[in-house]
XYZ file of C-alpha atoms in Angstrom:
491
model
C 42.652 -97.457 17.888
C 41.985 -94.145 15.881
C 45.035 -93.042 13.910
C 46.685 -89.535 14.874
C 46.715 -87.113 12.297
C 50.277 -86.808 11.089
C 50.178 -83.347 9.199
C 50.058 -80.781 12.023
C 48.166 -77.413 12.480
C 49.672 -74.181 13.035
C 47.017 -71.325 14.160
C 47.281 -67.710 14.614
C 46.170 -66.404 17.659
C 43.879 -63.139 18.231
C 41.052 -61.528 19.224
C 38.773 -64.465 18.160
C 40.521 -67.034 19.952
C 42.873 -66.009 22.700
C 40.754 -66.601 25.656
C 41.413 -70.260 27.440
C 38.067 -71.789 26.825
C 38.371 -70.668 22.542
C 41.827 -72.645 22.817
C 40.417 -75.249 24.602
C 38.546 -75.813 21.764
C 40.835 -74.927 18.984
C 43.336 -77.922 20.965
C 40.250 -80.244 20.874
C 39.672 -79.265 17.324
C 42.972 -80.771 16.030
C 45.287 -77.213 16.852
C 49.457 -78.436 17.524
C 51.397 -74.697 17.837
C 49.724 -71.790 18.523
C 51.194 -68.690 16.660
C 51.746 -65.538 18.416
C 52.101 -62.562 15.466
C 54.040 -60.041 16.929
C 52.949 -57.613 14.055
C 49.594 -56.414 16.643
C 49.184 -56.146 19.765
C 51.149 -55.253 22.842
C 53.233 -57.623 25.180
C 50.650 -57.607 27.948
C 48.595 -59.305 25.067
C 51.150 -61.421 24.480
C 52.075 -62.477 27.540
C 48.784 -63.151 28.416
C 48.014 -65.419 25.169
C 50.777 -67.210 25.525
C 49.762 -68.121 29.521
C 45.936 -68.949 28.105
C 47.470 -71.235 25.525
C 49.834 -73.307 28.459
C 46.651 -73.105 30.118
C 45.048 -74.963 27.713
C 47.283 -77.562 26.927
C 47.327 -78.418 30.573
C 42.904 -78.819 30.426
C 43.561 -80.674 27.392
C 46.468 -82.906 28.673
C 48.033 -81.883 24.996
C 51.804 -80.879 24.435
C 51.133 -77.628 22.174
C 53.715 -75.547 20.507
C 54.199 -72.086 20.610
C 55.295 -70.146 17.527
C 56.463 -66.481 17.776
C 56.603 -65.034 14.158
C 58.472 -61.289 14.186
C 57.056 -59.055 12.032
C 60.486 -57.925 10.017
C 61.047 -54.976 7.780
C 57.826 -54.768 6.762
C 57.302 -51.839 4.204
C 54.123 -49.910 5.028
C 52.227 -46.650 4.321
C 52.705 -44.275 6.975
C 51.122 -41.284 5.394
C 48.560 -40.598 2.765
C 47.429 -37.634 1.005
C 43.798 -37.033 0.568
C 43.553 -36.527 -2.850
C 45.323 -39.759 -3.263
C 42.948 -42.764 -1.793
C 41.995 -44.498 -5.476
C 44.346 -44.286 -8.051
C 43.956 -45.131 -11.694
C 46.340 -46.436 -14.331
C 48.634 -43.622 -15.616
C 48.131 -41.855 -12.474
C 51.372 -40.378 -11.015
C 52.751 -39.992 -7.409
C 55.569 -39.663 -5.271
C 56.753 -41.645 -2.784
C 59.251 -40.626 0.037
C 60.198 -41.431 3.590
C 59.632 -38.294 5.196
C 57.815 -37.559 8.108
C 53.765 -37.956 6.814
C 52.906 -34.695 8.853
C 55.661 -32.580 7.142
C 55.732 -34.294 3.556
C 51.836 -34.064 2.873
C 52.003 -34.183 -0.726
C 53.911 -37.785 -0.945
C 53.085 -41.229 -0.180
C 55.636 -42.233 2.703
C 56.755 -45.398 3.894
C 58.929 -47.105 6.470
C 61.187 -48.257 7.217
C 63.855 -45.967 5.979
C 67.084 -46.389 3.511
C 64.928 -48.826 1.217
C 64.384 -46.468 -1.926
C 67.786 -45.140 -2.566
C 67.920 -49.405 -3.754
C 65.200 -48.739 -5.904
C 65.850 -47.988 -9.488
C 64.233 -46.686 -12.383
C 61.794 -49.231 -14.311
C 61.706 -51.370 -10.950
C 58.140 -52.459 -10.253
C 56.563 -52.003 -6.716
C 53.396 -53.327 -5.629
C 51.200 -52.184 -2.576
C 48.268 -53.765 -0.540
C 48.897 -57.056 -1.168
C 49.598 -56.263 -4.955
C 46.034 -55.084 -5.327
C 48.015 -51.690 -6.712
C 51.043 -51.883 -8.684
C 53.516 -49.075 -10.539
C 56.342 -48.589 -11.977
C 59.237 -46.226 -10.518
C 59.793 -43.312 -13.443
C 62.937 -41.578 -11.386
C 64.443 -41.161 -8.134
C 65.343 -38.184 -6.653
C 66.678 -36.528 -3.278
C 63.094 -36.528 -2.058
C 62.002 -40.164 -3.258
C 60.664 -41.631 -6.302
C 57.987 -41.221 -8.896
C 55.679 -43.836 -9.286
C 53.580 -44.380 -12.682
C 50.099 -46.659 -11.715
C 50.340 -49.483 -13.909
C 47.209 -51.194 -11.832
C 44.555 -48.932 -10.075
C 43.219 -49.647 -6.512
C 42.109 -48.200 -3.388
C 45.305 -47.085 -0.747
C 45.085 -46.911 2.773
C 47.596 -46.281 5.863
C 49.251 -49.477 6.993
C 49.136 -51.207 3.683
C 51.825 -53.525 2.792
C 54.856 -51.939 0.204
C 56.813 -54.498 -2.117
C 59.646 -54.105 -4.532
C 60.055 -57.211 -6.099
C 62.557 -56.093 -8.444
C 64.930 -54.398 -5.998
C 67.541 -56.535 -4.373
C 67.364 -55.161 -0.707
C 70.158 -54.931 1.792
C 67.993 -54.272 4.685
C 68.515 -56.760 7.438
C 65.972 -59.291 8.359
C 65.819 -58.134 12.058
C 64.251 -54.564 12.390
C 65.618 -52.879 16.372
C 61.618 -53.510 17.219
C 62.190 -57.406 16.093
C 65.252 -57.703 18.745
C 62.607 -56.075 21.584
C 60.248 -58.686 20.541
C 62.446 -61.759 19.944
C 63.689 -60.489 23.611
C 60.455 -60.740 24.663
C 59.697 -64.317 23.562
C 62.659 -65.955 24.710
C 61.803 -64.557 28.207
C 58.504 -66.616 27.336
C 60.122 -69.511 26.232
C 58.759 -69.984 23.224
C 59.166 -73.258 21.107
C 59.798 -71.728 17.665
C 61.061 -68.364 16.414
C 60.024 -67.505 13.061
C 62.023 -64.606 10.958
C 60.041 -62.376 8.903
C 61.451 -61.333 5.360
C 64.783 -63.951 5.359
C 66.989 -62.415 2.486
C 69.999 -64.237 2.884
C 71.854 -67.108 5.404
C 73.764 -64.241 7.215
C 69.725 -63.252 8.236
C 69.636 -65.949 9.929
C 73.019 -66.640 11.973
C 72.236 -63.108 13.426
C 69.034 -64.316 15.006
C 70.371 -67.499 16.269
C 73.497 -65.323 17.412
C 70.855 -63.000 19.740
C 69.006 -65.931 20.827
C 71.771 -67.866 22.198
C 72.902 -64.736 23.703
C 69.501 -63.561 25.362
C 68.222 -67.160 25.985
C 67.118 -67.544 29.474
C 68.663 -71.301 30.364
C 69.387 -73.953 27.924
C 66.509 -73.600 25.699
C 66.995 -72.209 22.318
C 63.704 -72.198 20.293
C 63.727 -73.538 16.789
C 64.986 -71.059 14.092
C 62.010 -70.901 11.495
C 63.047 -69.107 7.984
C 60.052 -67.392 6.188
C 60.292 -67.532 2.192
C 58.579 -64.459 1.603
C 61.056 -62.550 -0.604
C 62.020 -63.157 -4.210
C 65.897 -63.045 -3.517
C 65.137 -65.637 -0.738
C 64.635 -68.231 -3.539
C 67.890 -67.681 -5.022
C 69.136 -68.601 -1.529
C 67.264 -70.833 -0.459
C 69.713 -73.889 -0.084
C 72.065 -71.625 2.120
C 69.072 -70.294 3.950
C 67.937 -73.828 4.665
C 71.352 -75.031 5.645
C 71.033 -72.621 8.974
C 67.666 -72.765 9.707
C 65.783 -75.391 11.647
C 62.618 -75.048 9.818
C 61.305 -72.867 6.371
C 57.457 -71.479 5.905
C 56.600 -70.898 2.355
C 54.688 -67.814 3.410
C 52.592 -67.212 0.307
C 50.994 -64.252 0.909
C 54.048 -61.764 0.742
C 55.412 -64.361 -1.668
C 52.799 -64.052 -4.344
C 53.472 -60.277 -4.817
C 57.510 -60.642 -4.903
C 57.185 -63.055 -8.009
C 53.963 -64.063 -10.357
C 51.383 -65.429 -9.113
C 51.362 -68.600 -11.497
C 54.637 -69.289 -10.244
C 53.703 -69.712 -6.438
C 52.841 -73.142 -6.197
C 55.984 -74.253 -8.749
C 57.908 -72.752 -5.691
C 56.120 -74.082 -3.043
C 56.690 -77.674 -4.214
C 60.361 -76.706 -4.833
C 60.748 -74.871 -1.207
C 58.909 -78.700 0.496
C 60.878 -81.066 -1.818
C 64.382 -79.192 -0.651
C 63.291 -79.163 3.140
C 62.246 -82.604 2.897
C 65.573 -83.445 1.370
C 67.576 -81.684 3.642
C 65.644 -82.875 6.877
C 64.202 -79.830 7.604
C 60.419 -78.896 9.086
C 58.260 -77.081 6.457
C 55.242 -75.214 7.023
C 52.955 -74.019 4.110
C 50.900 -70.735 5.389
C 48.563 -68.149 3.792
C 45.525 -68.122 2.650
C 44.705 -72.041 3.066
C 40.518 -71.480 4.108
C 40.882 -67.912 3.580
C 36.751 -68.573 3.170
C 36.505 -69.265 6.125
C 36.820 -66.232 7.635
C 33.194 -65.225 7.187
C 32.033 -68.625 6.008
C 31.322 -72.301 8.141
C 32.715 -74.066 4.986
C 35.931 -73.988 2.847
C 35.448 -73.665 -0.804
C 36.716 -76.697 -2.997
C 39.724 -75.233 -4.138
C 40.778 -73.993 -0.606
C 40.260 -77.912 0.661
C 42.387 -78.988 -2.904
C 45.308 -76.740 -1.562
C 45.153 -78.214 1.737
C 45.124 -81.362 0.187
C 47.957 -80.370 -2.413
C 50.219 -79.011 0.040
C 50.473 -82.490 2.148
C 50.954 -84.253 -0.956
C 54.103 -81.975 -1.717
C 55.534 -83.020 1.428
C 54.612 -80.318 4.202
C 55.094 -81.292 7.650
C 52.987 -78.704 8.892
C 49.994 -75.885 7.725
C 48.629 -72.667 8.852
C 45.662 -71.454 9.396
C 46.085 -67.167 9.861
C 43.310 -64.788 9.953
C 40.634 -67.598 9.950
C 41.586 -68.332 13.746
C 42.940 -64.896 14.430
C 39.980 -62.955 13.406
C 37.443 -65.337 11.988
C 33.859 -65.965 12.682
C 34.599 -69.666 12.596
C 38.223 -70.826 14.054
C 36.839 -73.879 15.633
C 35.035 -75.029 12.409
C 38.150 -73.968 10.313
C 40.412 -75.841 12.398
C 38.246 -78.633 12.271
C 37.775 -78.855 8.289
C 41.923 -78.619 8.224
C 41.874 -81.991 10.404
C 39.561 -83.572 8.055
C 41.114 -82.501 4.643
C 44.026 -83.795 6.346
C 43.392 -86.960 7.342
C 41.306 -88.008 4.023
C 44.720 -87.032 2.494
C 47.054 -89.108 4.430
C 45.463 -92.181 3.441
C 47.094 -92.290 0.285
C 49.830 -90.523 1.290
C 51.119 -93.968 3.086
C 51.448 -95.171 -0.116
C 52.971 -92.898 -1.768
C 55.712 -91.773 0.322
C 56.907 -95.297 -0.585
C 59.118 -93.566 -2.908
C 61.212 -91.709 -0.092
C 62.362 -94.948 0.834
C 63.198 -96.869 -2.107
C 64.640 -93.094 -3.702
C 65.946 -91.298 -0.912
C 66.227 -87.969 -1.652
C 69.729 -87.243 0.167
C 72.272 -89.750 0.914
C 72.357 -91.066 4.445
C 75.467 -89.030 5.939
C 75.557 -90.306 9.546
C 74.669 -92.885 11.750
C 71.203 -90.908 12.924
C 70.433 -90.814 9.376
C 70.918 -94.680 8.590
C 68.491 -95.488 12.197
C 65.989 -93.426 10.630
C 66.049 -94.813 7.299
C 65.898 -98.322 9.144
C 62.683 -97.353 11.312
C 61.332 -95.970 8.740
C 61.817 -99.092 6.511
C 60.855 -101.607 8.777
C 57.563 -99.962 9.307
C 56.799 -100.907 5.786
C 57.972 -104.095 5.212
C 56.529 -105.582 9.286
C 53.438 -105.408 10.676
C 54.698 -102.371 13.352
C 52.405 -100.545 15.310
C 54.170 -97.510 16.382
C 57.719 -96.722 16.175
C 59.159 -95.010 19.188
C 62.099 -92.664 19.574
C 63.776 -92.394 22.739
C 65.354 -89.231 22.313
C 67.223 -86.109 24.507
C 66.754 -83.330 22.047
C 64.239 -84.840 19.736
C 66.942 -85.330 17.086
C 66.108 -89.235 16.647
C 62.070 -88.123 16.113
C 62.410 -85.524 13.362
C 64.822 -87.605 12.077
C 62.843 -91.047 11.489
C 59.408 -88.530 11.032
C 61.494 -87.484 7.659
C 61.416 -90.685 5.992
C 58.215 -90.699 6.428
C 57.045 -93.591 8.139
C 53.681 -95.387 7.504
C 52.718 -95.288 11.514
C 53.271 -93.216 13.951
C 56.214 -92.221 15.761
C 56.538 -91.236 19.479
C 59.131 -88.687 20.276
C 59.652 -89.658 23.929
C 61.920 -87.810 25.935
C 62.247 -86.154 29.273
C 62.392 -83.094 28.486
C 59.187 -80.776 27.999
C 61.186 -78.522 26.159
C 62.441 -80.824 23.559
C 58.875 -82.389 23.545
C 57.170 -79.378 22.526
C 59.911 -79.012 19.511
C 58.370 -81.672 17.973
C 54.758 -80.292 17.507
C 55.950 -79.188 14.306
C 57.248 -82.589 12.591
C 55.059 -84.893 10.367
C 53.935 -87.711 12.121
C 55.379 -87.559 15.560
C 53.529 -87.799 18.676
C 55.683 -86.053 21.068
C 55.395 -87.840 24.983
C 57.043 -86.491 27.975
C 58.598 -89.760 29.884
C 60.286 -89.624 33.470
C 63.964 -89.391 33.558
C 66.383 -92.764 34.373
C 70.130 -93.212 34.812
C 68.795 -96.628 33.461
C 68.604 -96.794 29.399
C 66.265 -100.303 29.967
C 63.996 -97.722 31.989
C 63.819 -94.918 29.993
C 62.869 -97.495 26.750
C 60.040 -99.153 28.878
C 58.559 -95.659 29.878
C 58.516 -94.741 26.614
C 56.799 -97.994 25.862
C 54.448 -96.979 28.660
C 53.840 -93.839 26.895
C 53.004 -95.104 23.464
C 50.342 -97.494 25.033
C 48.762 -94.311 27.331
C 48.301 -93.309 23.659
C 46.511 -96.095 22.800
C 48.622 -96.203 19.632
C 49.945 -100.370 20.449
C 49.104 -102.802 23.044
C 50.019 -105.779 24.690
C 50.972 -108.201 21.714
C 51.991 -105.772 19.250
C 54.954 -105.037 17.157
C 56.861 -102.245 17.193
C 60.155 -100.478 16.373
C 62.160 -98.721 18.918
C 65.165 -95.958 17.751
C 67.433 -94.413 20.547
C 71.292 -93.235 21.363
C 72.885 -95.182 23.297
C 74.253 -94.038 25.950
C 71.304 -92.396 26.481
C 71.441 -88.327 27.636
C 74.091 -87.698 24.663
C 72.556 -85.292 22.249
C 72.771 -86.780 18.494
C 73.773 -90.721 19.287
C 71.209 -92.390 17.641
C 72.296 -96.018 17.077
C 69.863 -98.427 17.851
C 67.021 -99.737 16.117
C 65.181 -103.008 17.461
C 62.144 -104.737 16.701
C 60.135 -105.249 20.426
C 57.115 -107.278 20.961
C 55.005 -104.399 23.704
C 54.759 -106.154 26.744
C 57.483 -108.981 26.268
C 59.886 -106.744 27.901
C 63.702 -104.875 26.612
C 66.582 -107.052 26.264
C 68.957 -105.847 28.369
C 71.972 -104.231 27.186
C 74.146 -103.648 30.056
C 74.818 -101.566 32.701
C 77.739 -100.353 31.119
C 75.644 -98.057 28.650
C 73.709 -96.689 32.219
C 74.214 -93.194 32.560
C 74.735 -90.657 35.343
């Protein structure tokens, strides 16, 4: 039996991989949520992407996720004068939000209301903090900007202000259309651009369970991107369903030295608080014009699972990249040399949990969990409704795999984001005894256990009520379930 990969793979979808057959291969290559960036493109591209990449999953036989990631108040260069284009240090300029046809002699940006926050001394940063100034003053028509760090400028370019404490709201009127959009699309995961605050995020799970069409609500994810996000970040985490330390944006708001010291932080709080975590940016950045990642690219990979990620991203090397197969492939590998000494280390969640166990769900998965260490388990397999019981053991980070087995596809496809957990779609029973030996069924169609073999089974009981995990048992695969009585059948 070959061992899964536990740490999944997140890709951006584009123009280099958006047709079926590229995400055929990108699935085959080790791919477990494809992410649709609703910063290009146009919904016809969308809508078709997302139908290539169900069309994919259903060649492959694979349950694949589907991430859509709003683009939020992005600031951006919307006009440029041509005498400025490369700008020194000690170079001045002015920078408005006018109209770029009327105001010719400024820099302008969208979207509006952001520099009456700005304040003299602030620092602001542009193209990925390959420019950087200073404001000198702010006026009725914008603020004067002193180069501190000289560069080349270009319409569309990223805007930060890293020292300005922004009231904007994290859901721009073009990020409702779009969020709109992928709800219609039923999407797996929804993933907010630019989170500043908790109140970000209620508003987007407000809209969604507004808009949603039916019962499924996608999985919230908050994107640590901003520096006052940081200072929030318990609160933020306490609404959301998942956090991505999105380093790019990240790495411009605060030092760059100080990145990784956050990312470690960001993973060890989600893992405390039960929470998905995916680290994105940059990871074999190489790789967009290169077969191979350079060491340190394969050291951050490596780095990143060691903190405690459940999941990371691969961007413009699938998007855009010469090589998105390869890249996807050298991900898998880095990954799975990792994870052999990551069994042993996560040791420590279990003997120093890093949260007290609060409920009943939390004590199962702490058992499961526990028991795969100390027995000779195979598998451990959740019999779950929502996929509660999954993400739950998958945080205590077993040393085998779990199976998420449940009945619903939806609920199955939530889990293509948590570490370790092999999500199976089982047929529904009013018979708990049934729906335990299908999900049996389904871990040996894995061909993670056999005939023989030990293994751990977690599930609610009665079975169809959301969040009543309370059963853990020890089951020899093929020996058959105890029965527990037809008074725990359900309708």
């Amino acid at each position: 039996m070959n061992a899964p990969r536990r740490t999944k793979i997140v890709c951006s979808i584009g123009p280099a991989s958006q047709e079926v057959d590229s995400l055929v291969a990108l699935i085959e290559a080790g791919m477990n949520v494809a992410r649709v960036n609703m910063s290009h493109g146009t919904f016809a591209e969308h809508s078709t992407t997302i139908d290539n990449v169900r069309e994919a999953a259903r060649r492959t036989g694979q349950i694949i996720g589907i991430l859509g990631d709003l683009c939020g108040p992005k600031l951006r260069i919307t006009g440029l004068p041509a005498r400025i284009h490369l700008v020194k240090p000690g170079d001045q300029f002015m920078l408005s939000e006018g109209d770029p046809e009327e105001d010719v002699d400024a820099i302008t940006i969208t979207p509006l209301g952001v520099l009456t926050e700005v304040a003299r001394g602030d620092s602001i940063a542009f193209a990925d903090g390959a420019v950087r100034g200073l404001v000198q003053e702010r006026n009725e028509h914008g603020v004067s900007v002193l180069v501190t760090q000289g560069g080349s400028l270009s319409i569309r370019k990223g805007v930060n202000l890293p020292d300005s404490h922004l009231s904007i709201p994290a859901m721009t009127d073009k990020d409702f259309h779009d969020a709109s959009f992928l709800l219609e699309h039923n999407v797996d995961f929804l993933a907010l651009s630019f989170v500043g605050s908790a109140s970000d995020l209620t508003i987007a799970r407000e809209f969604m369970l507004e808009n949603a069409h039916g019962p499924n609500i996608p999985r919230l994810v908050a994107k640590i991107e901003r520096r006052d996000a940081l200072g929030r970040i318990a609160e933020i985490m306490d609404v959301a369903d998942a956090v991505m330390v999105a380093r790019g944006d990240l790495g411009v708001e605060i030092p760059v030295e100080e990145v990784p010291i956050e990312q470690k932080r960001i993973i060890h709080l989600a893992n405390a608080r039960g929470k998905m975590v995916i680290t994105a940016t940059q990871m074999l950045e190489s790789m967009i014009s290169a077969p191979t990642p350079t060491r340190a690219e394969a050291s951050d990979v490596a780095n990143a699972i060691l903190d405690g990620t459940d999941a990371i991203m691969l961007s413009a090397e699938t998007a855009v990249g010469s090589y998105p197969v390869d890249a996807v492939g050298q991900m898998d590998r880095i990954a799975r040399a990792t994870e052999q000494i990551v069994t042993d280390q996560s040791l420590t969640l279990l003997t120093h949990p890093v949260r007290a166990i609060h409920s009943t769900a939390d004590a199962i998965g702490f058992a499961a969990a526990d028991l795969s260490r100390n027995l000779a388990l195979k598998v451990v397999i959740a019999v779950t409704e929502s996929g509660h019981s999954a993400r739950t053991i998958s945080r205590y980070r077993p040393n085998v795999p779990v199976v998420g087995a449940t009945p619903d596809e939806f609920a199955a496809r939530s889990l293509t984001l948590s570490y370790g957990v092999i999500p199976a779609v089982i047929p529904r029973s009013p018979s708990t005894e049934v729906m335990i030996q299908e999900a049996i069924d389904a871990a040996i169609d894995l061909d993670l256990c056999e005939t023989g073999d030990l293994c751990a089974l977690a599930a609610g009981i009665p079975f169809g009520v959301r969040g009543t995990t309370n059963l853990v048992k020890i089951q020899v695969v093929g020996e058959g379930f105890l029965s527990i009585g037809d008074r725990y059948q359900t309708d």
